[in-house]
């Protein structure tokens, strides 16, 4: 293959959102993108819906790898991505975020001396027990081009000795996506009416982190805490498959009055629900930021967050789910609050910047940089 070809590896829901905006920008630069879906997320409402709504092309390669232990999953992806790289021989490999698909892509490329570009570089929780923390540290240290979303992320990379010349602070591509799709969500999504919700009169909750789902006491605290809130204000919980499985395995019922469990939502419905929520309670990285993009207060159901600027700006507060009271009190305390305004995640042109820098490094014709 040769000049101007990038292999992009995606596999999990948040990566489809990020790739949606960057892929579109790459088309404009003349770079050829070969899209690889590892298969990590595979249900139609965890994968296909995002390709459809965000206009992502059908993947050129689908590796069909899902489930299994971290080791098995990552190893099978590594093998699959290596095969694609040997066939395509791209100039660069592009990965997003911190999932097992991210690490497998980066490792496969590094071993074949294909330079790696990492979008959302420099995020740190400083908790090495999180699988995502291991994935992001290793990916950053394998990458030649690191796209940091924030000043904090850039600082982490500098402190870890990554040469400044490799790091580009471009803003957050998720902000670009939220800006781009909010209006469409407003026009096209009927989710509020479908669920019988009034704008500003419900809480939107998501839970999927292993540190919550795989610890029965924490999962119980979240379910019971949200159940208490639901007695006062409807709570909508689009349930991630990991969480559905954990609730079943732990014999935990989610049936409190006002607490509404729904299937995972498509991006447009999710954006619509985020925009009109009174509050968001979540352990998701992406959803924390989206709450801020839409000026909605957020309670993060974790012990720490990578997106510390949201805490400092007053839009987000941590609520480690130690017991039901802690969760319910945090939500009640945050309702109606607002943080400071500002532009923490760039100006909505992160994806264009990523595409132009990549095009320049690929030597593709038509690059405007
Ligand atoms: C993964 C990422 C996490 C990210 C999240 C986004 C890792 C280590 N974790 O976690 O960082 O925040 O995606 O949502 O990469 N499942 C289904 N259907 C699906 C997808 C998953 O049934 O469409 C099941 C899997 O078979 C598995 C479980 O859900 O049993 C967890 O999926 P997995 O991809 O391993 O991890 P996530 O919890 O989704
Ligand atoms: N999301 C969605 N439907 C849902 C839950 C999340 O479209 O039911 C979107 C959300 O708006 C955000 C992304 O998925 O853009 C975040 O993914 P997730 O929470 O799974 O992962 P994380 O960001 O924590 O890695």
Short mmCIF file of C-alpha atoms and ligand atoms in Angstrom, two decimals:
data_model
loop_
_atom_site.label_atom_id
_atom_site.label_comp_id
_atom_site.label_asym_id
_atom_site.label_seq_id
_atom_site.Cartn_x
_atom_site.Cartn_y
_atom_site.Cartn_z
CA UNK A 1 0.00 0.00 0.00
CA UNK A 2 2.12 2.98 1.11
CA UNK A 3 1.67 6.73 1.10
CA UNK A 4 -1.40 8.12 2.79
CA UNK A 5 -2.91 5.01 4.37
CA UNK A 6 -4.00 4.70 7.97
CA UNK A 7 -5.39 1.64 9.70
CA UNK A 8 -7.84 2.62 12.43
CA UNK A 9 -8.74 0.12 15.13
CA UNK A 10 -12.02 0.52 17.01
CA UNK A 11 -14.11 -1.94 18.98
CA UNK A 12 -16.04 -0.35 21.84
CA UNK A 13 -18.96 2.09 21.94
CA UNK A 14 -17.05 5.26 22.90
CA UNK A 15 -14.57 4.61 20.08
CA UNK A 16 -17.32 4.63 17.48
CA UNK A 17 -18.34 8.09 18.69
CA UNK A 18 -14.76 9.40 18.53
CA UNK A 19 -13.98 7.75 15.19
CA UNK A 20 -17.20 9.10 13.72
CA UNK A 21 -15.92 12.67 13.71
CA UNK A 22 -12.27 11.93 12.94
CA UNK A 23 -13.04 9.61 10.01
CA UNK A 24 -15.18 12.27 8.41
CA UNK A 25 -12.34 14.79 8.76
CA UNK A 26 -9.81 12.30 7.36
CA UNK A 27 -11.83 11.88 4.19
CA UNK A 28 -11.35 15.61 3.53
CA UNK A 29 -7.57 15.28 3.74
CA UNK A 30 -7.23 12.58 1.10
CA UNK A 31 -5.84 10.05 3.56
CA UNK A 32 -7.12 6.53 2.94
CA UNK A 33 -8.49 4.99 6.10
CA UNK A 34 -8.85 1.24 6.52
CA UNK A 35 -11.27 0.62 9.37
CA UNK A 36 -10.87 -2.41 11.63
CA UNK A 37 -13.60 -3.38 14.11
CA UNK A 38 -12.24 -5.81 16.69
CA UNK A 39 -15.74 -6.99 17.61
CA UNK A 40 -15.34 -6.08 21.30
CA UNK A 41 -18.86 -4.59 21.32
CA UNK A 42 -21.19 -6.49 19.06
CA UNK A 43 -24.86 -6.08 20.02
CA UNK A 44 -26.70 -3.96 17.46
CA UNK A 45 -27.39 -1.29 20.09
CA UNK A 46 -23.73 -1.25 21.20
CA UNK A 47 -22.22 -1.14 17.71
CA UNK A 48 -24.29 -0.99 14.49
CA UNK A 49 -26.46 1.89 15.69
CA UNK A 50 -23.37 4.10 16.07
CA UNK A 51 -22.04 3.26 12.61
CA UNK A 52 -25.40 4.11 11.19
CA UNK A 53 -26.07 7.32 13.13
CA UNK A 54 -22.55 8.72 12.95
CA UNK A 55 -22.08 7.86 9.28
CA UNK A 56 -19.09 5.59 9.87
CA UNK A 57 -18.28 3.36 6.91
CA UNK A 58 -18.80 -0.38 7.22
CA UNK A 59 -15.53 -1.73 8.66
CA UNK A 60 -13.10 -3.12 6.11
CA UNK A 61 -12.18 -5.86 8.57
CA UNK A 62 -14.20 -7.32 11.42
CA UNK A 63 -12.15 -9.48 13.75
CA UNK A 64 -15.08 -10.98 15.64
CA UNK A 65 -13.29 -10.93 19.00
CA UNK A 66 -15.44 -10.39 22.10
CA UNK A 67 -15.78 -11.60 25.67
CA UNK A 68 -13.15 -13.72 27.42
CA UNK A 69 -10.60 -12.67 30.00
CA UNK A 70 -8.53 -9.54 29.40
CA UNK A 71 -5.59 -11.69 28.33
CA UNK A 72 -7.56 -13.85 25.91
CA UNK A 73 -9.47 -10.91 24.45
CA UNK A 74 -6.40 -8.73 23.97
CA UNK A 75 -4.32 -11.58 22.56
CA UNK A 76 -6.92 -12.56 19.98
CA UNK A 77 -7.27 -8.93 18.90
CA UNK A 78 -3.48 -8.58 18.69
CA UNK A 79 -3.33 -11.55 16.36
CA UNK A 80 -6.15 -10.21 14.19
CA UNK A 81 -4.81 -6.66 13.93
CA UNK A 82 -1.33 -7.96 13.09
CA UNK A 83 -2.78 -9.91 10.16
CA UNK A 84 -4.50 -6.79 8.82
CA UNK A 85 -1.35 -4.68 9.22
CA UNK A 86 0.72 -7.23 7.34
CA UNK A 87 -1.79 -7.18 4.52
CA UNK A 88 -2.41 -3.40 4.33
CA UNK A 89 1.05 -2.14 5.33
CA UNK A 90 -0.20 1.31 6.35
CA UNK A 91 1.83 4.42 7.13
CA UNK A 92 0.16 4.83 10.53
CA UNK A 93 -2.13 3.07 12.95
CA UNK A 94 -4.77 5.12 14.75
CA UNK A 95 -6.38 4.16 18.06
CA UNK A 96 -8.74 5.87 20.51
CA UNK A 97 -9.08 5.89 24.28
CA UNK A 98 -8.20 3.09 26.63
CA UNK A 99 -9.97 -0.18 25.88
CA UNK A 100 -8.48 -3.58 25.17
CA UNK A 101 -9.02 -2.83 21.46
CA UNK A 102 -6.81 0.27 21.88
CA UNK A 103 -3.95 -1.64 23.46
CA UNK A 104 -4.14 -4.56 21.03
CA UNK A 105 -4.01 -2.19 18.06
CA UNK A 106 -1.08 -0.23 19.46
CA UNK A 107 0.93 -3.32 20.38
CA UNK A 108 0.38 -5.03 17.05
CA UNK A 109 1.56 -1.93 15.21
CA UNK A 110 4.56 -1.27 17.45
CA UNK A 111 5.84 -4.81 16.91
CA UNK A 112 5.64 -4.33 13.15
CA UNK A 113 7.26 -0.87 13.35
CA UNK A 114 4.10 0.85 12.18
CA UNK A 115 3.95 4.21 13.99
CA UNK A 116 1.00 4.61 16.35
CA UNK A 117 -1.22 7.68 16.76
CA UNK A 118 -3.32 7.84 19.93
CA UNK A 119 -6.38 10.04 20.30
CA UNK A 120 -7.22 10.84 23.94
CA UNK A 121 -3.63 10.48 25.09
CA UNK A 122 -2.42 11.45 28.56
CA UNK A 123 -5.52 10.61 30.58
CA UNK A 124 -4.68 9.15 33.97
CA UNK A 125 -6.67 7.92 36.97
CA UNK A 126 -3.48 6.86 38.78
CA UNK A 127 -5.30 3.66 39.68
CA UNK A 128 -3.43 0.77 38.10
CA UNK A 129 -6.14 -1.66 39.16
CA UNK A 130 -8.31 -0.25 36.39
CA UNK A 131 -7.80 -2.18 33.15
CA UNK A 132 -8.18 1.12 31.29
CA UNK A 133 -5.27 2.73 33.15
CA UNK A 134 -2.91 -0.04 32.09
CA UNK A 135 -4.19 0.20 28.52
CA UNK A 136 -3.73 3.94 28.29
CA UNK A 137 -0.28 4.09 29.87
CA UNK A 138 1.03 1.34 27.59
CA UNK A 139 -0.59 2.85 24.51
CA UNK A 140 0.83 6.30 25.22
CA UNK A 141 4.30 4.89 25.66
CA UNK A 142 4.01 3.00 22.37
CA UNK A 143 2.80 5.99 20.40
CA UNK A 144 4.68 8.36 18.12
CA UNK A 145 1.83 10.84 17.86
CA UNK A 146 -0.16 11.64 20.97
CA UNK A 147 -3.32 13.73 20.73
CA UNK A 148 -4.00 15.12 24.21
CA UNK A 149 -7.47 16.54 24.82
CA UNK A 150 -6.55 18.84 27.70
CA UNK A 151 -3.74 20.70 29.38
CA UNK A 152 -3.87 18.25 32.30
CA UNK A 153 -3.38 15.31 29.93
CA UNK A 154 -0.49 17.09 28.23
CA UNK A 155 1.10 17.62 31.66
CA UNK A 156 0.88 13.91 32.50
CA UNK A 157 2.70 12.99 29.30
CA UNK A 158 5.43 15.54 29.98
CA UNK A 159 5.93 14.17 33.49
CA UNK A 160 6.25 10.64 32.11
CA UNK A 161 9.08 11.77 29.86
CA UNK A 162 7.27 11.64 26.53
CA UNK A 163 8.99 14.13 24.22
CA UNK A 164 6.91 17.28 23.72
CA UNK A 165 7.38 17.06 19.95
CA UNK A 166 5.19 13.97 19.84
CA UNK A 167 2.33 15.55 21.76
CA UNK A 168 -0.38 17.71 20.20
CA UNK A 169 -3.02 19.30 22.38
CA UNK A 170 -5.98 19.43 20.04
CA UNK A 171 -9.05 19.42 22.30
CA UNK A 172 -11.53 16.62 22.72
CA UNK A 173 -13.07 14.92 19.69
CA UNK A 174 -16.09 13.98 21.84
CA UNK A 175 -16.87 17.67 22.14
CA UNK A 176 -16.85 17.95 18.35
CA UNK A 177 -19.26 15.01 18.16
CA UNK A 178 -21.59 16.47 20.78
CA UNK A 179 -21.66 19.84 19.01
CA UNK A 180 -22.23 18.25 15.65
CA UNK A 181 -24.98 15.86 16.68
CA UNK A 182 -26.88 17.83 19.32
CA UNK A 183 -29.08 19.59 16.81
CA UNK A 184 -29.84 16.40 14.94
CA UNK A 185 -30.70 14.71 18.21
CA UNK A 186 -33.09 17.55 18.98
CA UNK A 187 -34.78 17.10 15.59
CA UNK A 188 -34.77 13.35 15.21
CA UNK A 189 -34.90 11.76 18.64
CA UNK A 190 -38.32 11.01 20.10
CA UNK A 191 -36.88 9.43 23.23
CA UNK A 192 -38.34 11.91 25.71
CA UNK A 193 -41.88 11.34 24.49
CA UNK A 194 -41.28 7.60 24.13
CA UNK A 195 -40.25 7.35 27.76
CA UNK A 196 -42.85 9.86 28.97
CA UNK A 197 -40.23 12.26 30.35
CA UNK A 198 -40.39 15.99 30.91
CA UNK A 199 -37.28 18.08 30.15
CA UNK A 200 -35.40 18.92 33.34
CA UNK A 201 -37.46 16.48 35.40
CA UNK A 202 -35.41 13.29 35.42
CA UNK A 203 -31.99 11.88 36.24
CA UNK A 204 -30.03 9.96 33.60
CA UNK A 205 -27.76 7.23 34.97
CA UNK A 206 -25.23 4.85 33.39
CA UNK A 207 -23.06 2.24 35.10
CA UNK A 208 -20.60 -0.16 33.50
CA UNK A 209 -17.15 0.10 35.11
CA UNK A 210 -15.76 -3.21 36.28
CA UNK A 211 -14.88 -1.58 39.62
CA UNK A 212 -18.64 -1.11 40.20
CA UNK A 213 -20.25 -4.03 38.38
CA UNK A 214 -17.84 -6.64 39.72
CA UNK A 215 -18.09 -5.54 43.36
CA UNK A 216 -21.49 -6.55 44.74
CA UNK A 217 -21.47 -4.03 47.59
CA UNK A 218 -20.80 -1.14 45.21
CA UNK A 219 -23.35 -2.29 42.65
CA UNK A 220 -25.96 -2.70 45.39
CA UNK A 221 -25.16 0.78 46.75
CA UNK A 222 -25.68 2.27 43.28
CA UNK A 223 -28.96 0.44 42.65
CA UNK A 224 -30.34 1.27 46.10
CA UNK A 225 -29.08 4.85 45.96
CA UNK A 226 -30.69 5.45 42.57
CA UNK A 227 -33.87 3.76 43.83
CA UNK A 228 -34.08 6.32 46.64
CA UNK A 229 -33.62 9.17 44.19
CA UNK A 230 -36.28 7.64 41.93
CA UNK A 231 -38.84 8.03 44.70
CA UNK A 232 -38.45 11.81 44.18
CA UNK A 233 -37.51 12.16 40.49
CA UNK A 234 -37.64 9.59 37.65
CA UNK A 235 -34.29 7.90 36.99
CA UNK A 236 -33.53 6.46 33.54
CA UNK A 237 -30.90 3.74 33.43
CA UNK A 238 -29.84 2.53 29.96
CA UNK A 239 -28.26 -0.75 30.97
CA UNK A 240 -24.86 -1.80 29.62
CA UNK A 241 -24.63 -5.56 28.93
CA UNK A 242 -21.88 -5.97 31.52
CA UNK A 243 -24.14 -4.46 34.17
CA UNK A 244 -27.15 -6.49 33.10
CA UNK A 245 -25.03 -9.63 33.51
CA UNK A 246 -23.69 -8.54 36.89
CA UNK A 247 -27.16 -7.73 38.25
CA UNK A 248 -28.36 -11.14 37.14
CA UNK A 249 -25.35 -12.96 38.60
CA UNK A 250 -25.65 -11.09 41.90
CA UNK A 251 -29.43 -11.58 42.06
CA UNK A 252 -30.01 -7.82 42.32
CA UNK A 253 -33.43 -6.58 41.18
CA UNK A 254 -33.83 -3.12 39.71
CA UNK A 255 -37.54 -2.58 40.22
CA UNK A 256 -38.00 0.45 42.45
CA UNK A 257 -40.88 2.76 41.47
CA UNK A 258 -39.57 5.54 39.21
CA UNK A 259 -36.36 3.73 38.32
CA UNK A 260 -36.65 2.91 34.65
CA UNK A 261 -34.28 0.40 33.07
CA UNK A 262 -33.97 0.57 29.28
CA UNK A 263 -31.73 -1.10 26.71
CA UNK A 264 -28.50 0.72 25.72
CA UNK A 265 -29.46 3.74 23.63
CA UNK A 266 -28.24 4.96 20.29
CA UNK A 267 -26.09 8.10 20.31
CA UNK A 268 -28.82 10.52 19.23
CA UNK A 269 -31.24 9.35 21.92
CA UNK A 270 -28.46 9.43 24.49
CA UNK A 271 -27.42 12.97 23.57
CA UNK A 272 -31.05 14.06 23.73
CA UNK A 273 -31.51 12.55 27.18
CA UNK A 274 -28.27 14.08 28.42
CA UNK A 275 -29.21 17.54 27.18
CA UNK A 276 -32.56 17.60 28.92
CA UNK A 277 -31.63 15.81 32.15
CA UNK A 278 -31.76 17.51 35.54
CA UNK A 279 -28.64 15.60 36.42
CA UNK A 280 -26.41 12.81 35.14
CA UNK A 281 -25.09 10.09 37.47
CA UNK A 282 -22.48 7.89 35.82
CA UNK A 283 -19.22 6.00 35.97
CA UNK A 284 -18.62 6.56 32.25
CA UNK A 285 -15.78 8.75 31.07
CA UNK A 286 -17.58 10.01 28.00
CA UNK A 287 -20.90 10.63 29.70
CA UNK A 288 -19.24 12.79 32.40
CA UNK A 289 -17.96 15.11 29.71
CA UNK A 290 -21.15 15.14 27.71
CA UNK A 291 -23.07 16.29 30.80
CA UNK A 292 -20.70 19.27 30.94
CA UNK A 293 -21.01 19.97 27.21
CA UNK A 294 -24.75 20.35 27.76
CA UNK A 295 -24.49 22.30 31.03
CA UNK A 296 -25.93 19.51 33.15
CA UNK A 297 -24.51 18.74 36.61
CA UNK A 298 -22.90 15.32 37.02
CA UNK A 299 -22.26 12.94 39.89
CA UNK A 300 -19.49 10.46 39.12
CA UNK A 301 -19.98 7.11 40.80
CA UNK A 302 -16.29 6.39 41.24
CA UNK A 303 -13.39 6.98 43.63
CA UNK A 304 -11.52 9.11 41.11
CA UNK A 305 -11.87 10.53 37.63
CA UNK A 306 -9.48 11.21 34.78
CA UNK A 307 -11.43 14.35 33.86
CA UNK A 308 -10.35 16.34 36.91
CA UNK A 309 -11.00 19.73 35.31
CA UNK A 310 -14.74 18.99 35.58
CA UNK A 311 -14.42 18.68 39.35
CA UNK A 312 -12.43 21.90 39.55
CA UNK A 313 -14.95 23.76 37.42
CA UNK A 314 -17.76 22.61 39.71
CA UNK A 315 -19.73 20.66 37.09
CA UNK A 316 -18.93 17.28 38.49
CA UNK A 317 -18.51 15.72 41.92
CA UNK A 318 -17.21 12.32 42.93
CA UNK A 319 -19.49 9.97 44.84
CA UNK A 320 -17.69 6.73 45.64
CA UNK A 321 -20.56 4.22 45.85
CA UNK A 322 -19.80 2.99 49.34
CA UNK A 323 -23.44 2.84 50.41
CA UNK A 324 -26.88 3.80 49.13
CA UNK A 325 -27.03 6.94 51.27
CA UNK A 326 -23.80 8.29 49.81
CA UNK A 327 -25.14 7.89 46.27
CA UNK A 328 -28.56 9.36 46.99
CA UNK A 329 -27.16 12.28 49.02
CA UNK A 330 -24.63 13.14 46.30
CA UNK A 331 -27.38 13.26 43.68
CA UNK A 332 -29.69 15.35 45.87
CA UNK A 333 -26.83 17.69 46.73
CA UNK A 334 -25.85 18.25 43.09
CA UNK A 335 -29.34 18.83 41.70
CA UNK A 336 -29.74 22.42 40.56
CA UNK A 337 -26.04 23.26 40.86
CA UNK A 338 -23.98 24.81 38.09
CA UNK A 339 -20.26 25.11 37.52
CA UNK A 340 -18.08 27.78 35.98
CA UNK A 341 -18.34 28.32 32.24
CA UNK A 342 -15.27 27.94 30.06
CA UNK A 343 -13.81 25.95 27.20
CA UNK A 344 -12.20 22.98 28.84
CA UNK A 345 -12.18 20.72 25.80
CA UNK A 346 -11.23 22.93 22.90
CA UNK A 347 -13.36 24.70 20.33
CA UNK A 348 -14.98 21.86 18.44
CA UNK A 349 -12.20 21.46 15.87
CA UNK A 350 -10.23 18.65 17.52
CA UNK A 351 -11.13 16.07 14.86
CA UNK A 352 -10.07 18.37 12.03
CA UNK A 353 -6.77 19.04 13.80
CA UNK A 354 -6.15 15.32 14.32
CA UNK A 355 -6.88 14.61 10.65
CA UNK A 356 -4.63 17.39 9.37
CA UNK A 357 -1.71 16.43 11.57
CA UNK A 358 -2.07 12.78 10.61
CA UNK A 359 -2.28 13.68 6.94
CA UNK A 360 0.88 15.72 7.25
CA UNK A 361 2.69 12.82 8.92
CA UNK A 362 1.43 10.44 6.22
CA UNK A 363 2.53 12.72 3.42
CA UNK A 364 -0.96 12.57 1.91
CA UNK A 365 -1.77 14.96 -0.89
CA UNK A 366 -4.49 17.52 -0.23
CA UNK A 367 -3.56 18.18 3.37
CA UNK A 368 -4.42 21.72 4.37
CA UNK A 369 -2.06 21.87 7.37
C1 LIG B 1 -15.21 -1.81 27.68
C2 LIG B 1 -13.91 -1.14 28.06
C3 LIG B 1 -14.17 0.09 28.93
C4 LIG B 1 -15.17 1.02 28.25
C5 LIG B 1 -16.41 0.26 27.87
C6 LIG B 1 -17.32 1.17 27.09
C7 LIG B 1 -11.95 -2.62 28.34
C8 LIG B 1 -11.06 -3.27 29.30
N1 LIG B 1 -13.06 -2.04 28.84
O1 LIG B 1 -15.79 -2.32 28.85
O2 LIG B 1 -12.98 0.79 29.14
O3 LIG B 1 -15.49 2.05 29.15
O4 LIG B 1 -16.06 -0.85 27.04
O5 LIG B 1 -18.64 0.72 27.08
O6 LIG B 1 -11.67 -2.63 27.16
N2 LIG B 1 -21.12 -7.48 25.94
C9 LIG B 1 -22.25 -7.87 25.29
N3 LIG B 1 -22.62 -7.16 24.16
C10 LIG B 1 -21.89 -6.13 23.68
C11 LIG B 1 -20.74 -5.73 24.36
C12 LIG B 1 -20.36 -6.42 25.50
O7 LIG B 1 -22.92 -8.82 25.68
O8 LIG B 1 -22.26 -5.57 22.64
C13 LIG B 1 -20.67 -8.24 27.11
C14 LIG B 1 -19.34 -8.93 26.82
O9 LIG B 1 -19.54 -10.17 26.20
C15 LIG B 1 -18.73 -9.05 28.16
C16 LIG B 1 -19.24 -7.80 28.88
O10 LIG B 1 -20.37 -7.36 28.17
O11 LIG B 1 -19.18 -10.19 28.82
C17 LIG B 1 -18.20 -6.73 28.98
O12 LIG B 1 -17.73 -6.34 27.69
P1 LIG B 1 -16.22 -5.88 27.44
O13 LIG B 1 -16.11 -5.34 26.08
O14 LIG B 1 -15.26 -6.95 27.83
O15 LIG B 1 -16.00 -4.73 28.48
P2 LIG B 1 -16.88 -3.44 28.82
O16 LIG B 1 -17.37 -3.58 30.20
O17 LIG B 1 -17.87 -3.25 27.74
N1 LIG B 2 -23.73 6.13 25.04
C1 LIG B 2 -24.81 5.87 24.21
N2 LIG B 2 -25.84 5.09 24.69
C2 LIG B 2 -25.84 4.59 25.96
C3 LIG B 2 -24.72 4.89 26.80
C4 LIG B 2 -23.69 5.65 26.30
O1 LIG B 2 -24.85 6.33 23.07
O2 LIG B 2 -26.79 3.90 26.33
C5 LIG B 2 -22.63 6.94 24.50
C6 LIG B 2 -22.36 8.19 25.30
O3 LIG B 2 -23.21 9.24 24.89
C7 LIG B 2 -20.88 8.43 25.00
C8 LIG B 2 -20.33 7.03 24.87
O4 LIG B 2 -21.44 6.19 24.58
O5 LIG B 2 -20.73 9.11 23.76
C9 LIG B 2 -19.69 6.62 26.17
O6 LIG B 2 -19.46 5.26 26.17
P1 LIG B 2 -19.35 4.39 27.50
O7 LIG B 2 -20.02 5.06 28.62
O8 LIG B 2 -19.78 3.02 27.14
O9 LIG B 2 -17.76 4.30 27.71
P2 LIG B 2 -16.65 5.23 28.40
O10 LIG B 2 -16.79 6.61 27.86
O11 LIG B 2 -16.84 5.14 29.88
O12 LIG B 2 -15.38 4.57 28.02
#
